[in-house]
Structure formats: C-alpha cells, structure tokens
C-alpha cells in the first residue's frame, strides 16, 4: 500500500511532533528543480506547508538538503517538500472538516473543525498560490502557523484550534480575540 491509499490530493494532513502537530496540504503532483544542476523531476507524494526560522520544519544546521525534494530543512515561509521531510518519521493523520460541535469539543485540538471545506482543486490552487507568492506572512505559533496555513488553503479563512492549547471553545475565542487585537 502506498500513501495514495490513505490520503488524496487536497487533503489537510498533520504529523505528530510531541506537544504540537505540524500541518500541511497534500498536493498529489509536483515538480522540483535541483538547485545545483537546474534539472527538474517529478516529486512523489509532495506536500506544501508553512513554517518560520524556528518552526517545526527546521532541521539541524548540519542536515544536507533532501535528495528527493532538495528541502534545506530550515527555509522559512511556505515550502514544497516530499512527504518524508514533512512527516519526519512521525505518525500522521487527516484533518477532519464538517464535524459536529460535540465532536469538535471532545477531540484533541488541531485535528478537526466544524467548518466546511472547498473542493480539492481549489485547495491545491490556494496552496500553490501561497507557495509561489510567499504571501502568507511571518510565522507565529499563536497567530500565523502551519494550521492557519492549511485551514486557509481548505476554507479560505485561516483558523487554528491547536494554538488554543487544549482550552476548548474558550481558548479558541481568546486566541481569535488576541489575533484581532495584535498590532
């Protein structure tokens, strides 16, 4: 069985990272360019995700670029990588949309939402637009993180339930209010 048996293009997926999860959009098809030779090749199982200089996508400074996707393990912003660089050997799951209010409030934060999502082609188009334009902003764990990015791709609105840090609806309201008040 391959990854395509578990996820479909346009899926919002997340990988466990201990106390938090790292979110991305699985895009299904991509080409990458080798920076040293300029040659392009098809990338198997590509994902687009978002992080900053100190984010969850950063590897060790001594890490060599990935041989599959040429990811440098520390590039900030929206990046396209192979699934292996995204997953880092950790368990992964598919984020769920259109869940009931009860499910939302009884499930681990950052794994689902009551919001509806758009069709896969729209989701993938948004993810590529953020990648090409690098216009998702600066990374912030609370106000602009990888879950904000993935939900923005899926719904057109950036949301993050994970940053509420387990405080349920009240925590989500506090985070949303704080996001609007920051300058």
mmCIF file of N, CA and C in Angstrom, residues 78-183:
data_model
loop_
_atom_site.group_PDB
_atom_site.id
_atom_site.type_symbol
_atom_site.label_atom_id
_atom_site.label_comp_id
_atom_site.label_asym_id
_atom_site.label_seq_id
_atom_site.Cartn_x
_atom_site.Cartn_y
_atom_site.Cartn_z
ATOM 1 N N UNK A 78 6.400 29.397 3.103
ATOM 2 C CA UNK A 78 5.653 28.283 2.526
ATOM 3 C C UNK A 78 6.619 27.474 1.665
ATOM 4 N N UNK A 79 6.678 26.174 1.898
ATOM 5 C CA UNK A 79 7.607 25.309 1.169
ATOM 6 C C UNK A 79 6.896 24.091 0.598
ATOM 7 N N UNK A 80 7.461 23.574 -0.479
ATOM 8 C CA UNK A 80 7.004 22.330 -1.080
ATOM 9 C C UNK A 80 8.076 21.293 -0.775
ATOM 10 N N UNK A 81 7.690 20.209 -0.146
ATOM 11 C CA UNK A 81 8.644 19.158 0.193
ATOM 12 C C UNK A 81 8.044 17.793 -0.105
ATOM 13 N N UNK A 82 8.897 16.785 -0.005
ATOM 14 C CA UNK A 82 8.404 15.410 -0.092
ATOM 15 C C UNK A 82 7.711 15.063 1.225
ATOM 16 N N UNK A 83 6.906 14.034 1.189
ATOM 17 C CA UNK A 83 6.180 13.610 2.383
ATOM 18 C C UNK A 83 7.141 13.236 3.506
ATOM 19 N N UNK A 84 8.251 12.620 3.165
ATOM 20 C CA UNK A 84 9.227 12.194 4.167
ATOM 21 C C UNK A 84 9.748 13.382 4.979
ATOM 22 N N UNK A 85 10.098 14.489 4.305
ATOM 23 C CA UNK A 85 10.583 15.681 5.014
ATOM 24 C C UNK A 85 9.489 16.291 5.891
ATOM 25 N N UNK A 86 8.248 16.216 5.444
ATOM 26 C CA UNK A 86 7.136 16.719 6.248
ATOM 27 C C UNK A 86 6.899 15.821 7.466
ATOM 28 N N UNK A 87 6.823 14.530 7.241
ATOM 29 C CA UNK A 87 6.442 13.582 8.286
ATOM 30 C C UNK A 87 7.536 13.377 9.326
ATOM 31 N N UNK A 88 8.789 13.366 8.908
ATOM 32 C CA UNK A 88 9.939 13.136 9.801
ATOM 33 C C UNK A 88 9.782 11.856 10.609
ATOM 34 N N UNK A 89 9.170 10.834 10.003
ATOM 35 C CA UNK A 89 9.031 9.544 10.657
ATOM 36 C C UNK A 89 7.940 9.460 11.712
ATOM 37 N N UNK A 90 7.186 10.522 11.915
ATOM 38 C CA UNK A 90 6.135 10.536 12.941
ATOM 39 C C UNK A 90 4.802 10.079 12.369
ATOM 40 N N UNK A 91 3.892 9.725 13.244
ATOM 41 C CA UNK A 91 2.538 9.349 12.848
ATOM 42 C C UNK A 91 1.869 10.552 12.189
ATOM 43 N N UNK A 92 1.010 10.287 11.208
ATOM 44 C CA UNK A 92 0.265 11.369 10.583
ATOM 45 C C UNK A 92 -1.204 10.984 10.505
ATOM 46 N N UNK A 93 -2.044 11.990 10.375
ATOM 47 C CA UNK A 93 -3.494 11.801 10.270
ATOM 48 C C UNK A 93 -4.070 12.836 9.308
ATOM 49 N N UNK A 94 -5.290 12.597 8.893
ATOM 50 C CA UNK A 94 -6.019 13.546 8.062
ATOM 51 C C UNK A 94 -6.896 14.416 8.956
ATOM 52 N N UNK A 95 -6.815 15.712 8.767
ATOM 53 C CA UNK A 95 -7.626 16.691 9.496
ATOM 54 C C UNK A 95 -9.065 16.560 8.999
ATOM 55 N N UNK A 96 -10.021 16.625 9.895
ATOM 56 C CA UNK A 96 -11.422 16.451 9.504
ATOM 57 C C UNK A 96 -12.180 17.771 9.491
ATOM 58 N N UNK A 97 -13.033 17.925 8.493
ATOM 59 C CA UNK A 97 -13.877 19.112 8.327
ATOM 60 C C UNK A 97 -15.334 18.701 8.476
ATOM 61 N N UNK A 98 -16.190 19.693 8.737
ATOM 62 C CA UNK A 98 -17.634 19.463 8.884
ATOM 63 C C UNK A 98 -17.981 18.514 10.032
ATOM 64 N N UNK A 99 -17.200 18.551 11.112
ATOM 65 C CA UNK A 99 -17.529 17.689 12.251
ATOM 66 C C UNK A 99 -18.602 18.381 13.099
ATOM 67 N N UNK A 100 -19.288 17.618 13.903
ATOM 68 C CA UNK A 100 -20.317 18.181 14.782
ATOM 69 C C UNK A 100 -19.661 18.997 15.890
ATOM 70 N N UNK A 101 -20.438 19.884 16.497
ATOM 71 C CA UNK A 101 -19.961 20.706 17.600
ATOM 72 C C UNK A 101 -19.494 19.822 18.753
ATOM 73 N N UNK A 102 -20.208 18.735 19.007
ATOM 74 C CA UNK A 102 -19.831 17.799 20.079
ATOM 75 C C UNK A 102 -18.491 17.151 19.764
ATOM 76 N N UNK A 103 -18.312 16.682 18.538
ATOM 77 C CA UNK A 103 -17.038 16.065 18.147
ATOM 78 C C UNK A 103 -15.908 17.076 18.264
ATOM 79 N N UNK A 104 -16.143 18.287 17.790
ATOM 80 C CA UNK A 104 -15.127 19.331 17.859
ATOM 81 C C UNK A 104 -14.676 19.577 19.293
ATOM 82 N N UNK A 105 -15.605 19.597 20.230
ATOM 83 C CA UNK A 105 -15.288 19.897 21.628
ATOM 84 C C UNK A 105 -14.796 18.708 22.429
ATOM 85 N N UNK A 106 -14.848 17.512 21.856
ATOM 86 C CA UNK A 106 -14.378 16.331 22.583
ATOM 87 C C UNK A 106 -13.176 15.671 21.897
ATOM 88 N N UNK A 107 -12.634 16.331 20.888
ATOM 89 C CA UNK A 107 -11.496 15.807 20.138
ATOM 90 C C UNK A 107 -10.289 16.689 20.396
ATOM 91 N N UNK A 108 -9.105 16.106 20.322
ATOM 92 C CA UNK A 108 -7.863 16.859 20.508
ATOM 93 C C UNK A 108 -7.855 18.099 19.621
ATOM 94 N N UNK A 109 -7.499 19.257 20.211
ATOM 95 C CA UNK A 109 -7.405 20.497 19.441
ATOM 96 C C UNK A 109 -6.431 20.331 18.285
ATOM 97 N N UNK A 110 -6.768 20.935 17.151
ATOM 98 C CA UNK A 110 -5.891 20.894 15.994
ATOM 99 C C UNK A 110 -6.050 19.668 15.123
ATOM 100 N N UNK A 111 -7.154 18.938 15.285
ATOM 101 C CA UNK A 111 -7.364 17.733 14.479
ATOM 102 C C UNK A 111 -8.631 17.787 13.644
ATOM 103 N N UNK A 112 -9.498 18.773 13.920
ATOM 104 C CA UNK A 112 -10.762 18.863 13.192
ATOM 105 C C UNK A 112 -11.369 20.244 13.367
ATOM 106 N N UNK A 113 -12.424 20.514 12.579
ATOM 107 C CA UNK A 113 -13.148 21.786 12.682
ATOM 108 C C UNK A 113 -14.593 21.571 12.244
ATOM 109 N N UNK A 114 -15.449 22.455 12.700
ATOM 110 C CA UNK A 114 -16.852 22.416 12.269
ATOM 111 C C UNK A 114 -17.022 23.078 10.903
ATOM 112 N N UNK A 115 -15.990 23.767 10.436
ATOM 113 C CA UNK A 115 -16.056 24.480 9.159
ATOM 114 C C UNK A 115 -16.120 23.513 7.975
ATOM 115 N N UNK A 116 -16.769 23.971 6.913
ATOM 116 C CA UNK A 116 -16.799 23.220 5.653
ATOM 117 C C UNK A 116 -15.551 23.569 4.862
ATOM 118 N N UNK A 117 -15.188 22.685 3.950
ATOM 119 C CA UNK A 117 -14.007 22.960 3.128
ATOM 120 C C UNK A 117 -14.372 22.965 1.646
ATOM 121 N N UNK A 118 -13.467 23.513 0.863
ATOM 122 C CA UNK A 118 -13.675 23.629 -0.569
ATOM 123 C C UNK A 118 -13.215 22.366 -1.302
ATOM 124 N N UNK A 119 -13.510 22.333 -2.584
ATOM 125 C CA UNK A 119 -13.126 21.204 -3.433
ATOM 126 C C UNK A 119 -11.605 21.101 -3.521
ATOM 127 N N UNK A 120 -11.068 19.875 -3.700
ATOM 128 C CA UNK A 120 -9.618 19.671 -3.739
ATOM 129 C C UNK A 120 -8.872 20.558 -4.733
ATOM 130 N N UNK A 121 -9.415 20.783 -5.920
ATOM 131 C CA UNK A 121 -8.701 21.604 -6.896
ATOM 132 C C UNK A 121 -8.545 23.050 -6.416
ATOM 133 N N UNK A 122 -9.547 23.572 -5.711
ATOM 134 C CA UNK A 122 -9.477 24.932 -5.151
ATOM 135 C C UNK A 122 -8.420 24.968 -4.042
ATOM 136 N N UNK A 123 -8.403 23.945 -3.200
ATOM 137 C CA UNK A 123 -7.450 23.854 -2.089
ATOM 138 C C UNK A 123 -6.014 23.840 -2.621
ATOM 139 N N UNK A 124 -5.762 22.999 -3.617
ATOM 140 C CA UNK A 124 -4.426 22.879 -4.191
ATOM 141 C C UNK A 124 -4.014 24.180 -4.866
ATOM 142 N N UNK A 125 -4.942 24.819 -5.545
ATOM 143 C CA UNK A 125 -4.652 26.103 -6.201
ATOM 144 C C UNK A 125 -4.248 27.158 -5.162
ATOM 145 N N UNK A 126 -4.953 27.200 -4.029
ATOM 146 C CA UNK A 126 -4.605 28.157 -2.964
ATOM 147 C C UNK A 126 -3.216 27.850 -2.399
ATOM 148 N N UNK A 127 -2.937 26.573 -2.158
ATOM 149 C CA UNK A 127 -1.641 26.194 -1.595
ATOM 150 C C UNK A 127 -0.507 26.616 -2.529
ATOM 151 N N UNK A 128 -0.668 26.354 -3.823
ATOM 152 C CA UNK A 128 0.354 26.762 -4.790
ATOM 153 C C UNK A 128 0.463 28.280 -4.890
ATOM 154 N N UNK A 129 -0.640 28.998 -4.764
ATOM 155 C CA UNK A 129 -0.594 30.463 -4.800
ATOM 156 C C UNK A 129 0.216 30.991 -3.610
ATOM 157 N N UNK A 130 -0.014 30.447 -2.417
ATOM 158 C CA UNK A 130 0.775 30.850 -1.249
ATOM 159 C C UNK A 130 2.248 30.501 -1.451
ATOM 160 N N UNK A 131 2.526 29.346 -2.046
ATOM 161 C CA UNK A 131 3.902 28.930 -2.297
ATOM 162 C C UNK A 131 4.588 29.878 -3.273
ATOM 163 N N UNK A 132 3.971 30.133 -4.403
ATOM 164 C CA UNK A 132 4.593 30.959 -5.441
ATOM 165 C C UNK A 132 4.709 32.427 -5.038
ATOM 166 N N UNK A 133 3.723 32.936 -4.334
ATOM 167 C CA UNK A 133 3.715 34.349 -3.952
ATOM 168 C C UNK A 133 4.390 34.630 -2.614
ATOM 169 N N UNK A 134 4.614 33.583 -1.817
ATOM 170 C CA UNK A 134 5.196 33.729 -0.473
ATOM 171 C C UNK A 134 4.509 34.858 0.288
ATOM 172 N N UNK A 135 3.168 34.811 0.283
ATOM 173 C CA UNK A 135 2.408 35.902 0.888
ATOM 174 C C UNK A 135 1.558 35.449 2.080
ATOM 175 N N UNK A 136 2.034 34.448 2.812
ATOM 176 C CA UNK A 136 1.260 34.024 3.981
ATOM 177 C C UNK A 136 1.691 34.754 5.252
ATOM 178 N N UNK A 137 2.702 35.599 5.178
ATOM 179 C CA UNK A 137 3.129 36.396 6.321
ATOM 180 C C UNK A 137 4.218 35.723 7.133
ATOM 181 N N UNK A 138 4.549 36.349 8.249
ATOM 182 C CA UNK A 138 5.572 35.827 9.147
ATOM 183 C C UNK A 138 4.983 34.769 10.058
ATOM 184 N N UNK A 139 5.776 33.769 10.369
ATOM 185 C CA UNK A 139 5.334 32.687 11.241
ATOM 186 C C UNK A 139 5.175 33.172 12.678
ATOM 187 N N UNK A 140 4.096 32.758 13.306
ATOM 188 C CA UNK A 140 3.857 32.994 14.724
ATOM 189 C C UNK A 140 3.079 31.795 15.251
ATOM 190 N N UNK A 141 3.559 31.169 16.309
ATOM 191 C CA UNK A 141 2.890 29.980 16.836
ATOM 192 C C UNK A 141 1.414 30.251 17.135
ATOM 193 N N UNK A 142 1.116 31.372 17.755
ATOM 194 C CA UNK A 142 -0.262 31.658 18.143
ATOM 195 C C UNK A 142 -1.104 32.284 17.041
ATOM 196 N N UNK A 143 -0.505 33.121 16.191
ATOM 197 C CA UNK A 143 -1.305 33.934 15.294
ATOM 198 C C UNK A 143 -1.181 33.622 13.803
ATOM 199 N N UNK A 144 -0.156 32.872 13.401
ATOM 200 C CA UNK A 144 0.011 32.581 11.975
ATOM 201 C C UNK A 144 0.938 31.369 11.832
ATOM 202 N N UNK A 145 0.372 30.196 11.999
ATOM 203 C CA UNK A 145 1.182 28.983 11.994
ATOM 204 C C UNK A 145 0.753 28.012 10.891
ATOM 205 N N UNK A 146 1.286 26.818 10.929
ATOM 206 C CA UNK A 146 1.023 25.826 9.884
ATOM 207 C C UNK A 146 -0.447 25.402 9.827
ATOM 208 N N UNK A 147 -1.137 25.366 10.970
ATOM 209 C CA UNK A 147 -2.562 25.033 10.940
ATOM 210 C C UNK A 147 -3.365 26.177 10.330
ATOM 211 N N UNK A 148 -2.990 27.420 10.635
ATOM 212 C CA UNK A 148 -3.630 28.569 9.977
ATOM 213 C C UNK A 148 -3.478 28.439 8.464
ATOM 214 N N UNK A 149 -2.266 28.095 8.023
ATOM 215 C CA UNK A 149 -1.996 27.950 6.592
ATOM 216 C C UNK A 149 -2.885 26.865 5.967
ATOM 217 N N UNK A 150 -2.893 25.678 6.553
ATOM 218 C CA UNK A 150 -3.648 24.568 5.964
ATOM 219 C C UNK A 150 -5.150 24.852 5.946
ATOM 220 N N UNK A 151 -5.681 25.446 7.018
ATOM 221 C CA UNK A 151 -7.118 25.753 7.013
ATOM 222 C C UNK A 151 -7.439 26.883 6.037
ATOM 223 N N UNK A 152 -6.501 27.824 5.848
ATOM 224 C CA UNK A 152 -6.709 28.879 4.842
ATOM 225 C C UNK A 152 -6.779 28.262 3.450
ATOM 226 N N UNK A 153 -5.951 27.271 3.191
ATOM 227 C CA UNK A 153 -5.994 26.577 1.894
ATOM 228 C C UNK A 153 -7.318 25.838 1.726
ATOM 229 N N UNK A 154 -7.793 25.197 2.784
ATOM 230 C CA UNK A 154 -9.002 24.375 2.709
ATOM 231 C C UNK A 154 -10.290 25.192 2.683
ATOM 232 N N UNK A 155 -10.322 26.323 3.403
ATOM 233 C CA UNK A 155 -11.591 27.048 3.584
ATOM 234 C C UNK A 155 -11.565 28.487 3.085
ATOM 235 N N UNK A 156 -10.382 29.029 2.858
ATOM 236 C CA UNK A 156 -10.272 30.435 2.501
ATOM 237 C C UNK A 156 -10.124 31.330 3.724
ATOM 238 N N UNK A 157 -10.207 30.747 4.938
ATOM 239 C CA UNK A 157 -10.053 31.500 6.185
ATOM 240 C C UNK A 157 -9.051 30.777 7.074
ATOM 241 N N UNK A 158 -8.067 31.520 7.573
ATOM 242 C CA UNK A 158 -7.057 30.943 8.463
ATOM 243 C C UNK A 158 -7.647 30.735 9.853
ATOM 244 N N UNK A 159 -7.566 29.498 10.328
ATOM 245 C CA UNK A 159 -8.049 29.149 11.665
ATOM 246 C C UNK A 159 -7.028 28.232 12.321
ATOM 247 N N UNK A 160 -6.983 28.278 13.647
ATOM 248 C CA UNK A 160 -6.099 27.366 14.367
ATOM 249 C C UNK A 160 -6.736 26.983 15.691
ATOM 250 N N UNK A 161 -7.058 25.727 15.819
ATOM 251 C CA UNK A 161 -7.600 25.214 17.074
ATOM 252 C C UNK A 161 -6.486 24.723 17.978
ATOM 253 N N UNK A 162 -5.358 24.341 17.405
ATOM 254 C CA UNK A 162 -4.231 23.814 18.157
ATOM 255 C C UNK A 162 -3.640 24.865 19.091
ATOM 256 N N UNK A 163 -3.532 26.118 18.637
ATOM 257 C CA UNK A 163 -2.914 27.174 19.433
ATOM 258 C C UNK A 163 -3.732 27.516 20.672
ATOM 259 N N UNK A 164 -4.978 27.090 20.728
ATOM 260 C CA UNK A 164 -5.784 27.308 21.924
ATOM 261 C C UNK A 164 -5.265 26.446 23.073
ATOM 262 N N UNK A 165 -4.343 25.555 22.768
ATOM 263 C CA UNK A 165 -3.632 24.703 23.731
ATOM 264 C C UNK A 165 -4.547 23.940 24.664
ATOM 265 N N UNK A 166 -5.550 23.312 24.123
ATOM 266 C CA UNK A 166 -6.370 22.432 24.922
ATOM 267 C C UNK A 166 -7.432 23.119 25.755
ATOM 268 N N UNK A 167 -7.667 24.391 25.537
ATOM 269 C CA UNK A 167 -8.648 25.103 26.344
ATOM 270 C C UNK A 167 -10.025 25.138 25.695
ATOM 271 N N UNK A 168 -10.273 24.276 24.727
ATOM 272 C CA UNK A 168 -11.583 24.143 24.112
ATOM 273 C C UNK A 168 -12.077 25.420 23.460
ATOM 274 N N UNK A 169 -13.389 25.603 23.496
ATOM 275 C CA UNK A 169 -14.020 26.745 22.853
ATOM 276 C C UNK A 169 -13.537 28.057 23.475
ATOM 277 N N UNK A 170 -13.421 28.101 24.811
ATOM 278 C CA UNK A 170 -12.975 29.331 25.480
ATOM 279 C C UNK A 170 -11.581 29.722 25.009
ATOM 280 N N UNK A 171 -10.677 28.759 24.905
ATOM 281 C CA UNK A 171 -9.324 29.033 24.427
ATOM 282 C C UNK A 171 -9.315 29.513 22.996
ATOM 283 N N UNK A 172 -10.154 28.908 22.167
ATOM 284 C CA UNK A 172 -10.235 29.322 20.761
ATOM 285 C C UNK A 172 -10.734 30.761 20.651
ATOM 286 N N UNK A 173 -11.696 31.139 21.489
ATOM 287 C CA UNK A 173 -12.232 32.504 21.479
ATOM 288 C C UNK A 173 -11.154 33.491 21.927
ATOM 289 N N UNK A 174 -10.410 33.147 22.985
ATOM 290 C CA UNK A 174 -9.340 34.018 23.470
ATOM 291 C C UNK A 174 -8.283 34.201 22.387
ATOM 292 N N UNK A 175 -7.867 33.099 21.733
ATOM 293 C CA UNK A 175 -6.851 33.197 20.669
ATOM 294 C C UNK A 175 -7.347 34.042 19.502
ATOM 295 N N UNK A 176 -8.611 33.848 19.122
ATOM 296 C CA UNK A 176 -9.165 34.604 17.998
ATOM 297 C C UNK A 176 -9.224 36.096 18.342
ATOM 298 N N UNK A 177 -9.648 36.426 19.564
ATOM 299 C CA UNK A 177 -9.729 37.818 20.003
ATOM 300 C C UNK A 177 -8.330 38.426 20.051
ATOM 301 N N UNK A 178 -7.365 37.694 20.594
ATOM 302 C CA UNK A 178 -5.989 38.199 20.679
ATOM 303 C C UNK A 178 -5.417 38.430 19.293
ATOM 304 N N UNK A 179 -5.743 37.568 18.350
ATOM 305 C CA UNK A 179 -5.240 37.726 16.986
ATOM 306 C C UNK A 179 -5.765 39.034 16.366
ATOM 307 N N UNK A 180 -7.022 39.348 16.625
ATOM 308 C CA UNK A 180 -7.603 40.584 16.078
ATOM 309 C C UNK A 180 -7.039 41.832 16.739
ATOM 310 N N UNK A 181 -6.644 41.718 18.013
ATOM 311 C CA UNK A 181 -6.172 42.881 18.767
ATOM 312 C C UNK A 181 -4.690 43.159 18.571
ATOM 313 N N UNK A 182 -3.920 42.198 18.095
ATOM 314 C CA UNK A 182 -2.466 42.435 17.977
ATOM 315 C C UNK A 182 -2.192 43.472 16.893
ATOM 316 N N UNK A 183 -1.084 44.139 17.013
ATOM 317 C CA UNK A 183 -0.724 45.172 16.033
ATOM 318 C C UNK A 183 0.581 44.886 15.408
#
